Coordinates of C-alpha atoms in Angstrom, one line a residue:
Chain G
M1 CA 63.4 100.4 75.1
N2 CA 63.9 103.9 76.3
A3 CA 62.3 106.6 74.1
L4 CA 64.7 109.4 74.9
E5 CA 68.1 109.0 76.5
A6 CA 70.6 111.6 77.5
E7 CA 74.1 110.8 78.5
G8 CA 76.6 113.1 80.2
L9 CA 74.7 116.2 79.1
T10 CA 76.7 119.4 80.0
R11 CA 76.0 123.0 79.1
R12 CA 78.2 125.9 80.0
F13 CA 77.4 129.5 79.6
G14 CA 80.7 131.2 79.8
G15 CA 82.0 130.4 83.3
L16 CA 78.7 129.1 84.5
T17 CA 77.9 125.4 84.2
A18 CA 74.1 125.3 84.0
V19 CA 73.8 121.6 83.4
A20 CA 76.7 119.3 84.5
D21 CA 77.0 115.7 83.4
V22 CA 73.3 114.9 83.6
S23 CA 72.2 111.5 82.3
L24 CA 68.5 110.7 82.1
S25 CA 66.2 108.3 80.3
L26 CA 62.6 108.5 79.6
A27 CA 60.5 105.4 78.9
L28 CA 57.2 105.0 77.2
G29 CA 54.4 104.8 79.8
E30 CA 56.5 106.6 82.4
L31 CA 56.3 110.0 83.9
H32 CA 59.7 111.3 84.9
A33 CA 59.7 114.5 86.9
V34 CA 62.6 116.8 87.4
I35 CA 62.6 118.9 90.5
G36 CA 65.1 121.3 92.1
P37 CA 65.4 124.8 93.4
N38 CA 65.4 127.8 91.1
G39 CA 68.6 127.9 89.0
A40 CA 69.1 124.2 89.3
G41 CA 69.3 123.9 85.5
K42 CA 65.9 122.3 84.9
S43 CA 64.8 124.6 82.0
T44 CA 68.2 124.4 80.5
L45 CA 67.9 120.6 80.5
V46 CA 64.5 120.8 78.7
N47 CA 66.0 123.2 76.1
L48 CA 68.9 120.8 75.6
L49 CA 66.5 117.9 75.0
A50 CA 64.2 119.9 72.8
G51 CA 67.2 121.2 70.7
E52 CA 66.8 124.9 71.6
L53 CA 70.4 124.7 73.0
R54 CA 73.3 122.6 71.9
P55 CA 75.1 120.7 74.7
S56 CA 78.7 121.6 75.4
A57 CA 79.2 117.8 76.0
G58 CA 77.2 114.7 76.1
R59 CA 74.8 112.8 73.7
I60 CA 71.1 112.5 73.2
R61 CA 69.4 109.5 71.6
L62 CA 65.8 109.2 70.5
G63 CA 65.1 105.5 70.1
A64 CA 68.2 104.2 68.3
E65 CA 69.1 107.5 66.7
D66 CA 71.7 110.0 67.9
I67 CA 69.9 113.4 67.7
T68 CA 72.5 115.5 69.5
A69 CA 73.1 117.7 66.4
W70 CA 69.5 117.8 65.2
P71 CA 67.8 121.2 65.1
V72 CA 64.6 121.8 67.0
F73 CA 62.2 121.2 64.1
R74 CA 63.7 117.9 63.2
R75 CA 63.5 116.6 66.7
A76 CA 59.9 117.7 66.8
R77 CA 59.1 115.9 63.6
A78 CA 60.8 112.8 65.0
G79 CA 58.5 112.7 67.9
I80 CA 59.5 115.2 70.6
G81 CA 56.7 117.5 71.6
R82 CA 57.0 120.2 74.2
S83 CA 55.0 122.8 76.0
F84 CA 56.5 126.1 77.0
Q85 CA 56.9 127.6 80.5
R86 CA 55.5 130.8 79.2
T87 CA 52.3 130.5 77.2
N88 CA 53.3 130.7 73.6
L89 CA 50.1 130.7 71.5
L90 CA 48.8 132.5 68.4
R91 CA 46.4 134.7 70.3
E92 CA 44.3 136.0 67.4
A93 CA 43.7 132.6 66.0
T94 CA 41.0 130.4 67.4
V95 CA 41.7 127.5 69.8
F96 CA 40.9 125.1 67.0
E97 CA 43.2 126.9 64.6
N98 CA 46.1 126.7 67.1
A99 CA 45.6 123.0 67.5
R100 CA 45.2 122.5 63.8
L101 CA 48.4 124.4 63.0
A102 CA 50.2 122.0 65.4
A103 CA 48.6 119.0 63.7
Q104 CA 49.5 120.3 60.3
A105 CA 53.2 120.3 61.3
A106 CA 53.1 116.5 61.3
V107 CA 52.0 116.2 57.7
F108 CA 53.9 119.2 56.4
A109 CA 56.0 117.6 53.6
P110 CA 56.8 119.7 50.5
R111 CA 54.4 117.6 48.4
R112 CA 51.6 118.6 50.7
W113 CA 52.5 122.3 51.0
L114 CA 49.9 123.4 48.4
R115 CA 47.1 121.3 49.8
A116 CA 44.1 123.4 50.8
A117 CA 44.0 123.4 54.6
A118 CA 40.2 123.5 54.8
R119 CA 40.1 120.2 52.9
D120 CA 42.9 118.4 54.7
A121 CA 41.0 116.1 56.9
E122 CA 43.8 114.4 58.9
P123 CA 45.1 117.5 60.8
I124 CA 41.5 118.6 61.4
E125 CA 40.7 115.3 63.0
R126 CA 43.9 115.2 65.0
A127 CA 43.3 118.7 66.3
G128 CA 39.8 117.7 67.4
L129 CA 41.2 114.7 69.2
A130 CA 43.9 116.7 71.0
L131 CA 41.4 119.3 72.1
D132 CA 39.1 116.5 73.3
R133 CA 41.8 114.9 75.3
V134 CA 42.6 118.1 77.3
G135 CA 38.9 119.0 77.6
L136 CA 38.9 122.1 75.4
A137 CA 36.6 120.8 72.7
A138 CA 33.8 123.2 73.8
R139 CA 36.1 126.2 73.5
A140 CA 37.3 125.3 70.0
A141 CA 35.8 128.3 68.2
L142 CA 37.0 131.0 70.6
P143 CA 40.1 133.1 70.0
A144 CA 43.0 131.6 71.9
G145 CA 43.6 135.0 73.5
S146 CA 40.2 134.9 75.3
L147 CA 40.9 131.7 77.2
S148 CA 41.6 131.7 80.9
H149 CA 45.2 131.2 82.0
G150 CA 44.5 127.6 82.9
E151 CA 42.8 126.9 79.6
M152 CA 45.8 128.4 77.8
R153 CA 48.1 126.0 79.6
L154 CA 45.8 123.1 78.5
L155 CA 45.9 124.4 74.9
E156 CA 49.7 124.5 75.1
I157 CA 49.6 120.8 75.9
A158 CA 47.0 120.1 73.3
M159 CA 49.2 121.7 70.6
A160 CA 52.1 119.5 71.7
L161 CA 49.8 116.4 71.6
A162 CA 48.5 117.3 68.1
T163 CA 51.9 116.7 66.6
R164 CA 51.6 113.1 67.8
P165 CA 54.8 113.0 69.8
A166 CA 56.2 109.9 71.5
V167 CA 58.0 112.1 74.0
L168 CA 56.5 115.0 75.8
L169 CA 58.6 117.6 77.5
L170 CA 56.4 119.7 79.8
D171 CA 58.0 122.8 81.3
E172 CA 55.9 123.9 84.4
P173 CA 52.5 123.1 83.0
L174 CA 50.9 124.1 86.3
A175 CA 52.6 127.5 86.6
G176 CA 50.1 130.1 87.8
L177 CA 47.2 127.7 88.1
G178 CA 44.7 127.6 91.0
P179 CA 44.3 124.4 93.0
E180 CA 41.2 123.3 91.0
E181 CA 42.8 123.8 87.6
G182 CA 46.0 122.3 88.9
E183 CA 44.1 119.1 89.8
R184 CA 42.6 119.0 86.3
V185 CA 46.0 119.2 84.7
A186 CA 47.5 116.7 87.1
A187 CA 44.8 114.2 86.1
L188 CA 45.6 114.9 82.5
L189 CA 49.3 114.3 83.1
R190 CA 48.6 111.0 84.6
G191 CA 46.6 110.0 81.5
L192 CA 49.3 111.3 79.1
A193 CA 52.0 109.2 80.8
R194 CA 50.1 106.0 79.7
D195 CA 50.9 106.4 76.0
H196 CA 53.8 108.8 76.0
A197 CA 57.2 109.2 77.6
V198 CA 56.7 112.3 79.7
L199 CA 59.3 114.6 81.2
L200 CA 57.8 117.0 83.7
V201 CA 59.5 120.0 85.2
E202 CA 57.3 121.3 88.0
H203 CA 57.4 123.3 91.2
D204 CA 54.2 122.1 92.7
M205 CA 55.5 119.3 95.0
D206 CA 52.1 117.8 95.9
V207 CA 51.4 117.3 92.2
V208 CA 54.9 116.0 91.4
F209 CA 54.9 113.4 94.1
A210 CA 51.3 112.4 93.2
V211 CA 51.9 111.8 89.5
A212 CA 55.6 110.9 89.0
D213 CA 56.9 107.4 88.5
V214 CA 60.5 108.5 88.7
L215 CA 61.9 111.7 90.2
T216 CA 65.3 113.3 89.4
V217 CA 66.4 116.0 91.8
M218 CA 68.8 118.6 90.4
V219 CA 70.9 121.0 92.4
D220 CA 73.4 123.4 90.8
G221 CA 73.1 121.6 87.4
R222 CA 73.9 118.2 88.8
V223 CA 71.7 115.2 89.6
L224 CA 71.6 114.9 93.3
E225 CA 69.3 111.9 93.6
R226 CA 67.0 109.8 91.5
G227 CA 64.3 107.3 92.4
P228 CA 60.6 106.6 93.0
P229 CA 58.8 109.3 95.0
S230 CA 58.9 107.3 98.2
A231 CA 62.7 107.0 98.1
I232 CA 63.1 110.7 97.2
R233 CA 60.8 111.7 100.1
A234 CA 63.0 109.6 102.4
S235 CA 66.3 110.9 101.2
A236 CA 68.2 112.9 103.7
A237 CA 70.4 114.6 101.0
V238 CA 67.3 115.8 99.2
R239 CA 65.7 117.1 102.3
D240 CA 68.9 119.0 103.2
A241 CA 69.5 120.5 99.8
Y242 CA 66.0 121.3 98.7
L243 CA 62.9 120.1 100.4
G244 CA 64.1 121.4 103.7
H245 CA 64.0 124.9 102.3
A246 CA 60.4 124.6 101.3
A247 CA 59.2 123.0 104.5
Chain H
M1 CA 46.6 138.4 57.7
I2 CA 43.1 137.8 56.4
V3 CA 42.0 137.1 52.9
A4 CA 38.8 138.9 51.8
G5 CA 35.6 136.8 51.9
R6 CA 33.0 136.3 49.1
R7 CA 31.6 139.9 49.4
G8 CA 35.1 141.4 49.2
H9 CA 36.0 139.4 46.2
L10 CA 32.8 140.4 44.5
L11 CA 33.6 144.0 45.1
M12 CA 37.1 143.5 43.8
A13 CA 35.8 141.8 40.6
L14 CA 33.5 144.7 40.0
A15 CA 36.4 147.1 40.4
A16 CA 38.4 145.1 38.0
V17 CA 35.6 145.2 35.4
A18 CA 35.4 149.0 35.9
I19 CA 39.1 149.4 35.3
A20 CA 38.9 147.2 32.2
C21 CA 36.2 149.5 30.9
L22 CA 38.3 152.7 31.5
P23 CA 39.5 152.8 27.9
L24 CA 35.9 153.6 26.8
V25 CA 35.9 156.8 28.8
A26 CA 39.4 157.9 29.9
S27 CA 42.2 159.7 28.1
N28 CA 45.5 157.9 27.4
Y29 CA 47.1 159.9 30.1
H30 CA 44.7 158.5 32.7
L31 CA 45.0 155.0 31.3
Q32 CA 48.8 155.3 31.9
L33 CA 48.2 156.5 35.4
A34 CA 45.9 153.5 36.0
S35 CA 48.6 151.2 34.7
T36 CA 51.1 152.8 37.0
A37 CA 48.8 152.0 39.9
L38 CA 48.3 148.5 38.7
V39 CA 52.0 147.8 38.5
A40 CA 52.6 149.4 41.9
A41 CA 49.8 147.2 43.3
I42 CA 51.5 144.0 42.0
F43 CA 54.8 145.1 43.5
A44 CA 53.2 146.0 46.9
L45 CA 51.3 142.7 46.8
S46 CA 54.5 140.8 46.3
L47 CA 56.0 142.5 49.4
Q48 CA 52.8 141.8 51.4
L49 CA 53.6 138.1 51.1
L50 CA 56.8 138.9 53.2
V51 CA 55.5 141.6 55.5
G52 CA 51.8 140.9 56.1
A53 CA 51.9 137.1 55.8
G54 CA 55.4 136.1 57.0
G55 CA 56.3 139.1 59.2
M56 CA 59.5 139.7 57.3
V57 CA 60.0 143.5 56.8
S58 CA 62.4 143.9 53.9
L59 CA 63.9 147.1 52.6
G60 CA 65.6 145.5 49.7
H61 CA 62.5 144.3 47.8
A62 CA 62.9 146.9 45.0
A63 CA 66.1 145.1 43.9
F64 CA 64.0 142.2 42.6
F65 CA 61.5 144.6 40.9
G66 CA 64.5 146.2 39.2
I67 CA 66.0 142.9 38.1
G68 CA 62.7 141.9 36.5
A69 CA 62.7 145.2 34.6
Y70 CA 66.3 145.0 33.6
A71 CA 65.7 141.4 32.3
V72 CA 63.9 143.1 29.4
H73 CA 67.2 145.1 28.7
L74 CA 69.5 142.1 29.2
L75 CA 67.5 139.7 27.0
P76 CA 67.8 140.0 23.2
P77 CA 65.2 142.5 21.8
G78 CA 62.1 141.3 20.0
L79 CA 61.4 138.2 22.1
S80 CA 57.8 137.2 22.9
V81 CA 56.5 138.4 26.2
L82 CA 55.7 134.8 26.9
L83 CA 59.4 134.2 27.2
T84 CA 60.5 137.5 28.8
L85 CA 58.0 137.5 31.5
P86 CA 58.9 134.1 32.9
A87 CA 62.6 135.0 32.4
A88 CA 62.1 138.2 34.4
A89 CA 60.4 136.3 37.2
G90 CA 63.1 133.6 37.1
L91 CA 66.0 136.0 37.3
A92 CA 64.4 138.0 40.1
G93 CA 63.6 134.7 41.9
A94 CA 67.1 133.5 41.5
A95 CA 68.5 136.7 42.9
A96 CA 66.0 136.5 45.8
L97 CA 67.3 132.9 46.5
L98 CA 70.8 134.2 46.9
V99 CA 69.9 137.2 49.0
G100 CA 67.3 135.3 51.0
A101 CA 69.7 132.4 51.8
M102 CA 72.0 135.0 53.6
A103 CA 69.6 137.6 54.8
L104 CA 67.2 135.1 56.4
R105 CA 69.8 134.2 58.9
T106 CA 68.8 137.3 60.7
R107 CA 65.5 138.5 62.1
G108 CA 63.6 141.7 62.8
F109 CA 65.7 144.9 62.7
F110 CA 68.8 143.0 61.5
F111 CA 66.8 141.5 58.6
L112 CA 65.7 145.0 57.6
M113 CA 69.3 146.2 57.6
T114 CA 70.6 143.1 55.8
T115 CA 68.0 143.3 53.0
L116 CA 68.7 147.1 52.7
A117 CA 72.4 146.3 52.3
F118 CA 71.9 143.6 49.7
G119 CA 69.4 145.8 47.8
Q120 CA 71.8 148.7 47.6
M121 CA 74.5 146.3 46.4
L122 CA 72.3 145.2 43.5
F123 CA 71.4 148.9 42.9
F124 CA 75.0 149.8 42.4
V125 CA 75.6 146.8 40.1
F126 CA 73.1 148.3 37.7
H127 CA 74.0 151.9 38.5
D128 CA 77.8 151.6 38.1
T129 CA 78.6 148.7 35.8
P130 CA 78.2 148.3 32.0
L131 CA 75.7 145.6 32.8
G132 CA 73.0 148.1 33.5
G133 CA 73.7 150.4 30.6
G134 CA 74.4 153.5 32.6
K135 CA 73.2 155.4 35.7
D136 CA 70.7 157.4 33.7
G137 CA 68.8 154.3 32.6
V138 CA 68.4 152.9 29.1
F139 CA 65.6 152.6 26.6
V140 CA 64.5 149.0 25.9
T141 CA 62.5 147.4 23.1
R142 CA 59.2 146.2 24.3
P143 CA 58.8 142.5 24.2
A144 CA 56.5 141.4 21.4
L145 CA 52.9 140.6 22.3
E146 CA 53.0 137.2 20.7
L147 CA 50.5 134.5 21.4
L148 CA 50.8 131.1 19.8
G149 CA 52.8 132.5 16.9
F150 CA 50.5 135.4 16.2
V151 CA 52.1 138.8 16.8
I152 CA 49.5 141.2 18.1
D153 CA 50.5 144.5 16.6
V154 CA 49.1 147.4 18.6
P155 CA 48.8 150.8 17.0
R156 CA 50.5 153.5 19.1
R157 CA 47.3 155.2 20.2
D158 CA 45.8 151.9 21.5
R159 CA 48.9 150.9 23.4
P160 CA 47.9 152.4 26.8
A161 CA 44.6 150.5 26.7
M162 CA 46.4 147.2 25.8
L163 CA 49.0 147.7 28.6
L164 CA 46.2 148.5 31.0
W165 CA 44.5 145.2 30.3
L166 CA 47.7 143.4 30.4
N167 CA 48.6 144.8 33.8
L168 CA 45.1 144.3 35.1
G169 CA 45.3 140.6 34.1
L170 CA 48.7 140.3 35.9
L171 CA 47.4 141.9 39.0
V172 CA 44.3 139.6 39.1
A173 CA 46.5 136.6 38.5
V174 CA 49.0 137.5 41.2
Y175 CA 46.2 138.2 43.7
A176 CA 44.4 135.0 42.9
L177 CA 47.7 133.1 43.3
L178 CA 48.4 134.6 46.7
A179 CA 44.8 134.3 47.9
A180 CA 44.9 130.6 47.1
L181 CA 48.3 130.2 48.7
M182 CA 47.1 131.7 52.0
G183 CA 44.6 128.9 52.3
T184 CA 47.1 126.1 51.9
L185 CA 49.2 124.4 54.5
F186 CA 52.1 126.6 53.4
G187 CA 50.1 129.8 53.9
H188 CA 49.0 128.7 57.3
A189 CA 52.6 127.9 58.3
L190 CA 53.7 131.3 57.0
R191 CA 51.1 133.0 59.1
G192 CA 52.1 131.0 62.1
I193 CA 55.7 132.0 61.6
R194 CA 54.7 135.7 61.7
A195 CA 52.9 135.2 65.0
N196 CA 55.5 133.1 66.7
E197 CA 58.5 131.5 64.9
D198 CA 60.0 129.7 67.9
R199 CA 56.7 128.0 68.6
M200 CA 56.5 126.9 65.0
R201 CA 59.9 125.3 65.1
A202 CA 59.1 123.5 68.3
L203 CA 56.0 122.1 66.5
G204 CA 58.3 120.7 63.7
Y205 CA 58.2 123.4 61.1
D206 CA 61.4 124.0 59.2
T207 CA 60.8 127.7 59.4
G208 CA 64.0 128.7 57.7
R209 CA 63.0 126.8 54.5
I210 CA 59.4 128.1 54.6
K211 CA 60.6 131.7 54.9
L212 CA 63.2 131.2 52.1
V213 CA 60.5 129.8 49.7
A214 CA 58.3 132.8 50.5
F215 CA 61.2 135.2 49.9
V216 CA 61.9 133.6 46.5
L217 CA 58.3 133.7 45.5
A218 CA 57.9 137.3 46.6
G219 CA 61.1 138.2 44.6
A220 CA 59.8 136.5 41.5
L221 CA 56.4 138.3 41.8
A222 CA 58.3 141.6 42.2
G223 CA 60.2 140.7 39.1
I224 CA 56.9 140.3 37.2
A225 CA 55.9 143.8 38.4
G226 CA 59.3 145.1 37.2
H227 CA 58.8 143.5 33.8
A228 CA 55.4 145.1 33.6
Q229 CA 56.9 148.5 34.3
A230 CA 59.6 148.1 31.7
M231 CA 56.9 147.0 29.2
A232 CA 54.9 150.1 30.0
D233 CA 57.7 152.6 29.9
A234 CA 60.0 151.0 27.3
F235 CA 62.6 152.3 29.7
V236 CA 64.5 151.0 32.7
N237 CA 66.5 152.9 35.2
P238 CA 68.6 152.0 38.3
E239 CA 66.2 153.9 40.5
M240 CA 63.8 151.0 40.1
L241 CA 66.2 149.0 42.4
A242 CA 66.7 151.8 44.9
W243 CA 65.7 151.2 48.5
H244 CA 63.2 154.1 48.6
H245 CA 61.2 152.4 45.8
G246 CA 60.8 149.5 48.2
A247 CA 60.0 151.8 51.0
E248 CA 57.2 153.3 48.9
A249 CA 55.7 149.8 48.6
L250 CA 55.9 149.5 52.4
L251 CA 54.0 152.8 52.6
M252 CA 51.3 151.4 50.3
I253 CA 51.0 148.4 52.5
L254 CA 50.7 150.5 55.6
L255 CA 48.2 152.8 53.9
G256 CA 46.1 149.9 52.6
G257 CA 46.4 147.7 55.6
L258 CA 49.0 145.2 56.9
G259 CA 46.3 142.8 58.0
A260 CA 44.6 142.1 54.7
L261 CA 45.9 140.5 51.6
H262 CA 44.1 143.1 49.4
G263 CA 45.4 146.0 51.5
P264 CA 48.3 146.8 49.2
I265 CA 46.0 147.0 46.2
L266 CA 43.9 149.7 47.9
G267 CA 47.1 151.3 49.2
A268 CA 48.7 151.4 45.7
F269 CA 45.7 153.1 44.2
A270 CA 45.4 155.5 47.0
F271 CA 49.1 156.3 46.9
V272 CA 49.1 156.9 43.1
G273 CA 45.8 158.8 43.3
L274 CA 47.1 160.9 46.1
G275 CA 50.3 161.8 44.3
E276 CA 48.3 162.8 41.2
A277 CA 45.8 164.9 43.3
S278 CA 48.5 166.7 45.2
T279 CA 50.3 167.8 42.0
L280 CA 47.1 169.4 41.0
I281 CA 47.0 171.6 44.0
T282 CA 50.6 172.3 44.9
E283 CA 54.2 172.0 43.9
R284 CA 55.0 170.6 47.3
Q285 CA 53.7 167.2 46.4
R286 CA 55.7 165.1 48.9
L287 CA 54.5 167.3 51.8
V288 CA 50.9 166.7 51.0
E289 CA 51.5 163.0 50.5
G290 CA 53.3 162.7 53.7
L291 CA 50.7 164.5 55.8
V292 CA 47.8 162.5 54.3
I293 CA 49.6 159.2 54.8
L294 CA 50.4 160.1 58.4
A295 CA 46.8 161.1 59.0
V296 CA 45.5 157.8 57.5
V297 CA 48.0 155.6 59.4
L298 CA 47.1 157.4 62.7
A299 CA 43.3 157.4 62.1
L300 CA 43.1 153.9 60.5
P301 CA 45.4 151.4 62.3
R302 CA 44.1 148.7 60.0
G303 CA 44.6 150.8 56.9
L304 CA 42.0 151.4 54.2
A305 CA 41.2 147.7 54.2
G306 CA 40.0 148.1 57.8
L307 CA 37.3 150.5 56.7
G308 CA 34.9 147.8 55.4
R309 CA 35.0 145.9 58.7

């Protein structure tokens, strides 16, 4: 079954249609990448799926549930994790505290509000696992603000992971990374796709073609083409509209 | 916002013991002055839950203080303080629930303005309607100090000492409550919201609800401070609800330190002490106060609480 499914998603801003009639499905164990030139509507699409924006038309389903009208926090609790294009951390808190705060979100029911955080073992353990998975365990005690740019991107992903999502929406996780760090994140993405449904928005074409199972190419808010990387690379329409510019 | 460590709490406990011993050495006038500072500290501490912990700067917080004080006027006279105090907290908390449910739809500057507007509306309810008993204020009967059916009858000359101990006990209780709260999952969530609310929502936190609960709790605690003031003065007055009273509490927080839970306590004592000291040297009390506060805020960005670090 598809983990997350969008049907006919449309979002207008005044006269501008940023996302037009986009349908898309994410399956567990699959890395689905969305590419397209700047202004193609990729970030708007992520914001629609995460709930930051309401669609002008269309429906979104998570498993069997229609979540179109759900607010951000409810979607997050139901299993949609996301990382942000711009690094969005609590800079004064330590790396571990950032991850723990994310893990605490998953257990934050009113009857547990008054539980002492220092004695709540579950989020502490989950935070540790998430940091382990992205390779930041050794940095756990440092203030998040002191990390390198690449490490901050990894912490972003760790925070999304610590909420134990089924679906991961990753908005340009490689933005601003050098080739070495980029490779590290790419390997991580590959691993994450094994036990999550991953939507990846990314500009680095080498990485996208290396890690994606399915590619959706967006231009002007519309889906131009969809298919496995080999088919996309061979597509004349895509080359004309997009890849041609880059090459 | 940080909570003091073991050493800080030891120092605070020593200071509390010293204040409790004041009746042995100080005049009744100075005991009353200390009580004023204690009540101001409770009020500023309640606002710190919004400002320092949750990042919600409110200019209407005095309304809840005033409602707590006016609860003493609105309730039948002669009731036990064990009834009036929870009633004051409950009334102030209920008002905060109504105001918060609407004001928390806004953020930042707009939240400041919305809380100001609601605060002034409540001010005028007590200023201009028969409910408040007149714009000049009204004398109230002090709630009875009744414990388990025993009425403690305090002779007039011992009253300032008794009120001092009462207010000290309240301050310690409110501080202990908030210090414990900051270590809970709720406290962590609140601090996260102050740092980055959008991020917290994307993690799955219902930030609107968390902020509303904090707002109601802060309102109820302000109501406790207001009740303490009415108890001390046997008098309530619409000025207690006025926005500049809330702004004074914000000044105390700035003075004491935005980044530490105990900052407002230091700030309240410094503010009351400064006011008293400046009346001794000049008639232009506000001018001296203003200049000193300006100097402290410029010289100590972390407030007085930052001195020890």
